[in-house]
Amino acid sequence: MSNRIPFPPEFSADDLQVGDIILTSAATIGSVVIQLGSAGTVSHAVLYAGGGIIIEAMPGDAGVREYPLDQMLAGSEKAIVLRRVGLTPSQGLAVVERARSYVGRGYDMLGAVASVAYQIDRFILCPIQPWIDDCNAWAQSNSAWAFDPEGFFCSELVAKAFEEIGMPLTDSPSTGVSPATLMRLASTDKLEYLGMLKRSPVYEMPLMP
């Protein structure tokens, strides 16, 4: 019996709602490195702001910016849509406004790398070190030095915006949330999987453990 299930038919951009989360990957070295480092199948996370616009954090001079959805999709190999469970239209607007308030901030490259280290510390190293009383705090302290309080990496921006409207996506700090973290939350009580805006020729979603 296969341990993978095919994604259902693609999700139309017309069905997107303000506040939806889109996870993507691309056929680039950077994307592959992020996927390998986080043991995931996605490498980027953005927030849908409505009107064919997304809000994202990108490396280099771009930083946190608003960007056309169609251009983002053109550079992506696949694009997966998630929605925060219980999100109302007014909350969707609120989370977008929080993300928009950070437009113009820089990209936190070191923080993006440290977020992967946080995941390794918390979910791989902590379980084999039973003398650690508070695993989450220990993992946070190991990588806290790396984060830029003024900048964001992609999934941190998304998680921070939801955290600030009182609808956190995970019990991890926003600085410890990778795109793969969000993918693993699909079809849980936090995030609902809706479909694919774009799919690679052969792509299947792993079953949740």
GROMACS .gro file of C-alpha atoms in nm:
model
  209
    1MET     CA    1   0.000   0.000   0.000
    2SER     CA    2   0.137   0.341  -0.098
    3ASN     CA    3   0.211   0.587   0.182
    4ARG     CA    4   0.144   0.881  -0.049
    5ILE     CA    5  -0.180   1.034  -0.168
    6PRO     CA    6  -0.219   1.241  -0.485
    7PHE     CA    7  -0.318   1.602  -0.454
    8PRO     CA    8  -0.671   1.678  -0.578
    9PRO     CA    9  -0.723   1.897  -0.887
   10GLU     CA   10  -0.560   2.237  -0.889
   11PHE     CA   11  -0.703   2.520  -0.682
   12SER     CA   12  -0.813   2.828  -0.877
   13ALA     CA   13  -0.668   3.170  -0.797
   14ASP     CA   14  -1.028   3.294  -0.803
   15ASP     CA   15  -1.091   3.084  -0.491
   16LEU     CA   16  -0.815   3.250  -0.289
   17GLN     CA   17  -0.919   3.448   0.017
   18VAL     CA   18  -0.735   3.732   0.187
   19GLY     CA   19  -0.503   3.579   0.446
   20ASP     CA   20  -0.445   3.250   0.266
   21ILE     CA   21  -0.094   3.106   0.284
   22ILE     CA   22   0.083   2.989  -0.032
   23LEU     CA   23   0.383   2.756  -0.011
   24THR     CA   24   0.607   2.718  -0.315
   25SER     CA   25   0.920   2.555  -0.447
   26ALA     CA   26   1.128   2.623  -0.756
   27ALA     CA   27   1.376   2.436  -0.972
   28THR     CA   28   1.671   2.634  -0.835
   29ILE     CA   29   1.972   2.545  -0.623
   30GLY     CA   30   1.855   2.774  -0.342
   31SER     CA   31   1.514   2.610  -0.329
   32VAL     CA   32   1.662   2.260  -0.324
   33VAL     CA   33   1.905   2.353  -0.045
   34ILE     CA   34   1.621   2.488   0.172
   35GLN     CA   35   1.411   2.177   0.111
   36LEU     CA   36   1.699   1.947   0.205
   37GLY     CA   37   1.792   2.155   0.509
   38SER     CA   38   1.437   2.152   0.647
   39ALA     CA   39   1.347   1.799   0.532
   40GLY     CA   40   1.055   1.940   0.337
   41THR     CA   41   0.914   1.971  -0.014
   42VAL     CA   42   0.862   2.349  -0.014
   43SER     CA   43   1.107   2.638   0.019
   44HIS     CA   44   0.905   2.961   0.030
   45ALA     CA   45   0.594   3.095   0.207
   46VAL     CA   46   0.385   3.400   0.117
   47LEU     CA   47   0.062   3.561   0.233
   48TYR     CA   48  -0.218   3.638  -0.011
   49ALA     CA   49  -0.325   4.002   0.026
   50GLY     CA   50  -0.611   4.004  -0.227
   51GLY     CA   51  -0.639   4.166  -0.568
   52GLY     CA   52  -0.375   3.938  -0.719
   53ILE     CA   53  -0.107   4.058  -0.475
   54ILE     CA   54   0.104   3.866  -0.224
   55ILE     CA   55   0.323   3.983   0.063
   56GLU     CA   56   0.656   3.803   0.097
   57ALA     CA   57   1.007   3.832   0.236
   58MET     CA   58   1.278   3.778  -0.026
   59PRO     CA   59   1.659   3.769  -0.004
   60GLY     CA   60   1.875   4.055  -0.127
   61ASP     CA   61   1.751   4.409  -0.174
   62ALA     CA   62   1.386   4.302  -0.210
   63GLY     CA   63   1.324   4.228   0.159
   64VAL     CA   64   0.960   4.239   0.267
   65ARG     CA   65   0.753   4.347  -0.029
   66GLU     CA   66   0.419   4.331  -0.208
   67TYR     CA   67   0.444   4.141  -0.536
   68PRO     CA   68   0.209   4.021  -0.813
   69LEU     CA   69   0.079   3.668  -0.757
   70ASP     CA   70   0.108   3.575  -1.125
   71GLN     CA   71   0.476   3.670  -1.135
   72MET     CA   72   0.545   3.470  -0.821
   73LEU     CA   73   0.372   3.167  -0.974
   74ALA     CA   74   0.565   3.206  -1.300
   75GLY     CA   75   0.889   3.151  -1.109
   76SER     CA   76   0.758   2.856  -0.906
   77GLU     CA   77   0.751   2.486  -0.981
   78LYS     CA   78   0.457   2.419  -0.750
   79ALA     CA   79   0.231   2.629  -0.527
   80ILE     CA   80   0.023   2.488  -0.241
   81VAL     CA   81  -0.261   2.678  -0.071
   82LEU     CA   82  -0.330   2.656   0.302
   83ARG     CA   83  -0.584   2.843   0.513
   84ARG     CA   84  -0.582   2.910   0.887
   85VAL     CA   85  -0.864   2.708   1.040
   86GLY     CA   86  -1.140   2.938   1.166
   87LEU     CA   87  -1.004   3.250   0.994
   88THR     CA   88  -1.284   3.502   0.933
   89PRO     CA   89  -1.276   3.765   0.655
   90SER     CA   90  -1.204   4.039   0.910
   91GLN     CA   91  -0.920   3.836   1.060
   92GLY     CA   92  -0.784   3.776   0.710
   93LEU     CA   93  -0.773   4.151   0.655
   94ALA     CA   94  -0.608   4.199   0.995
   95VAL     CA   95  -0.331   3.948   0.928
   96VAL     CA   96  -0.258   4.107   0.591
   97GLU     CA   97  -0.239   4.452   0.751
   98ARG     CA   98   0.011   4.320   1.005
   99ALA     CA   99   0.227   4.175   0.727
  100ARG     CA  100   0.192   4.493   0.520
  101SER     CA  101   0.317   4.700   0.814
  102TYR     CA  102   0.654   4.528   0.768
  103VAL     CA  103   0.690   4.608   0.396
  104GLY     CA  104   1.029   4.771   0.344
  105ARG     CA  105   1.202   4.571   0.618
  106GLY     CA  106   1.509   4.369   0.524
  107TYR     CA  107   1.549   3.995   0.472
  108ASP     CA  108   1.691   3.796   0.765
  109MET     CA  109   1.923   3.551   0.589
  110LEU     CA  110   2.104   3.433   0.902
  111GLY     CA  111   1.770   3.386   1.074
  112ALA     CA  112   1.649   3.166   0.789
  113VAL     CA  113   1.948   2.938   0.841
  114ALA     CA  114   1.903   2.942   1.220
  115SER     CA  115   1.536   2.844   1.188
  116VAL     CA  116   1.648   2.512   1.040
  117ALA     CA  117   1.893   2.466   1.328
  118TYR     CA  118   1.609   2.536   1.573
  119GLN     CA  119   1.399   2.259   1.418
  120ILE     CA  120   1.691   2.014   1.440
  121ASP     CA  121   1.759   2.105   1.804
  122ARG     CA  122   1.396   2.080   1.909
  123PHE     CA  123   1.279   1.772   1.724
  124ILE     CA  124   1.597   1.564   1.685
  125LEU     CA  125   1.844   1.655   1.961
  126CYS     CA  126   1.602   1.732   2.246
  127PRO     CA  127   1.443   1.385   2.257
  128ILE     CA  128   1.782   1.221   2.312
  129GLN     CA  129   1.875   1.461   2.595
  130PRO     CA  130   1.617   1.389   2.868
  131TRP     CA  131   1.794   1.612   3.120
  132ILE     CA  132   1.672   1.920   2.932
  133ASP     CA  133   1.363   2.042   3.119
  134ASP     CA  134   1.229   2.289   2.862
  135CYS     CA  135   1.320   2.167   2.516
  136ASN     CA  136   1.159   2.459   2.333
  137ALA     CA  137   1.344   2.719   2.543
  138TRP     CA  138   1.672   2.530   2.502
  139ALA     CA  139   1.635   2.517   2.123
  140GLN     CA  140   1.541   2.886   2.113
  141SER     CA  141   1.842   2.991   2.319
  142ASN     CA  142   2.080   2.801   2.090
  143SER     CA  143   1.981   3.003   1.785
  144ALA     CA  144   1.854   3.330   1.935
  145TRP     CA  145   2.181   3.509   1.855
  146ALA     CA  146   2.125   3.465   1.482
  147PHE     CA  147   1.794   3.646   1.433
  148ASP     CA  148   1.769   4.003   1.310
  149PRO     CA  149   1.492   4.177   1.511
  150GLU     CA  150   1.438   4.422   1.225
  151GLY     CA  151   1.427   4.168   0.940
  152PHE     CA  152   1.224   3.865   0.838
  153PHE     CA  153   1.262   3.548   0.638
  154CYS     CA  154   0.961   3.426   0.442
  155SER     CA  155   0.784   3.188   0.679
  156GLU     CA  156   0.875   3.398   0.982
  157LEU     CA  157   0.685   3.691   0.828
  158VAL     CA  158   0.375   3.476   0.773
  159ALA     CA  159   0.388   3.321   1.120
  160LYS     CA  160   0.454   3.657   1.289
  161ALA     CA  161   0.152   3.821   1.123
  162PHE     CA  162  -0.081   3.545   1.247
  163GLU     CA  163   0.081   3.548   1.590
  164GLU     CA  164   0.018   3.921   1.623
  165ILE     CA  165  -0.357   3.891   1.558
  166GLY     CA  166  -0.387   3.620   1.823
  167MET     CA  167  -0.409   3.322   1.585
  168PRO     CA  168  -0.066   3.156   1.606
  169LEU     CA  169   0.005   2.881   1.356
  170THR     CA  170   0.230   2.679   1.589
  171ASP     CA  171   0.360   2.673   1.944
  172SER     CA  172   0.709   2.744   1.809
  173PRO     CA  173   0.826   3.107   1.798
  174SER     CA  174   0.781   3.268   1.457
  175THR     CA  175   1.161   3.271   1.419
  176GLY     CA  176   1.157   2.890   1.431
  177VAL     CA  177   0.892   2.839   1.161
  178SER     CA  178   1.012   2.716   0.822
  179PRO     CA  179   0.802   2.661   0.507
  180ALA     CA  180   0.829   2.287   0.583
  181THR     CA  181   0.684   2.351   0.931
  182LEU     CA  182   0.374   2.504   0.771
  183MET     CA  183   0.345   2.216   0.524
  184ARG     CA  184   0.352   1.966   0.810
  185LEU     CA  185   0.062   2.151   0.972
  186ALA     CA  186  -0.161   2.101   0.666
  187SER     CA  187  -0.486   1.923   0.752
  188THR     CA  188  -0.445   1.979   1.128
  189ASP     CA  189  -0.648   2.194   1.365
  190LYS     CA  190  -0.425   2.489   1.267
  191LEU     CA  191  -0.408   2.483   0.888
  192GLU     CA  192  -0.638   2.344   0.621
  193TYR     CA  193  -0.499   2.219   0.291
  194LEU     CA  194  -0.704   2.361   0.000
  195GLY     CA  195  -0.525   2.255  -0.317
  196MET     CA  196  -0.258   2.357  -0.565
  197LEU     CA  197  -0.237   2.676  -0.767
  198LYS     CA  198   0.044   2.519  -0.966
  199ARG     CA  199   0.174   2.166  -0.968
  200SER     CA  200   0.483   1.996  -1.101
  201PRO     CA  201   0.413   1.713  -1.349
  202VAL     CA  202   0.438   1.440  -1.086
  203TYR     CA  203   0.379   1.555  -0.732
  204GLU     CA  204   0.214   1.378  -0.443
  205MET     CA  205   0.157   1.481  -0.085
  206PRO     CA  206   0.311   1.255   0.182
  207LEU     CA  207   0.061   1.122   0.431
  208MET     CA  208   0.082   1.280   0.774
  209PRO     CA  209   0.272   1.055   1.018
   0.00000   0.00000   0.00000
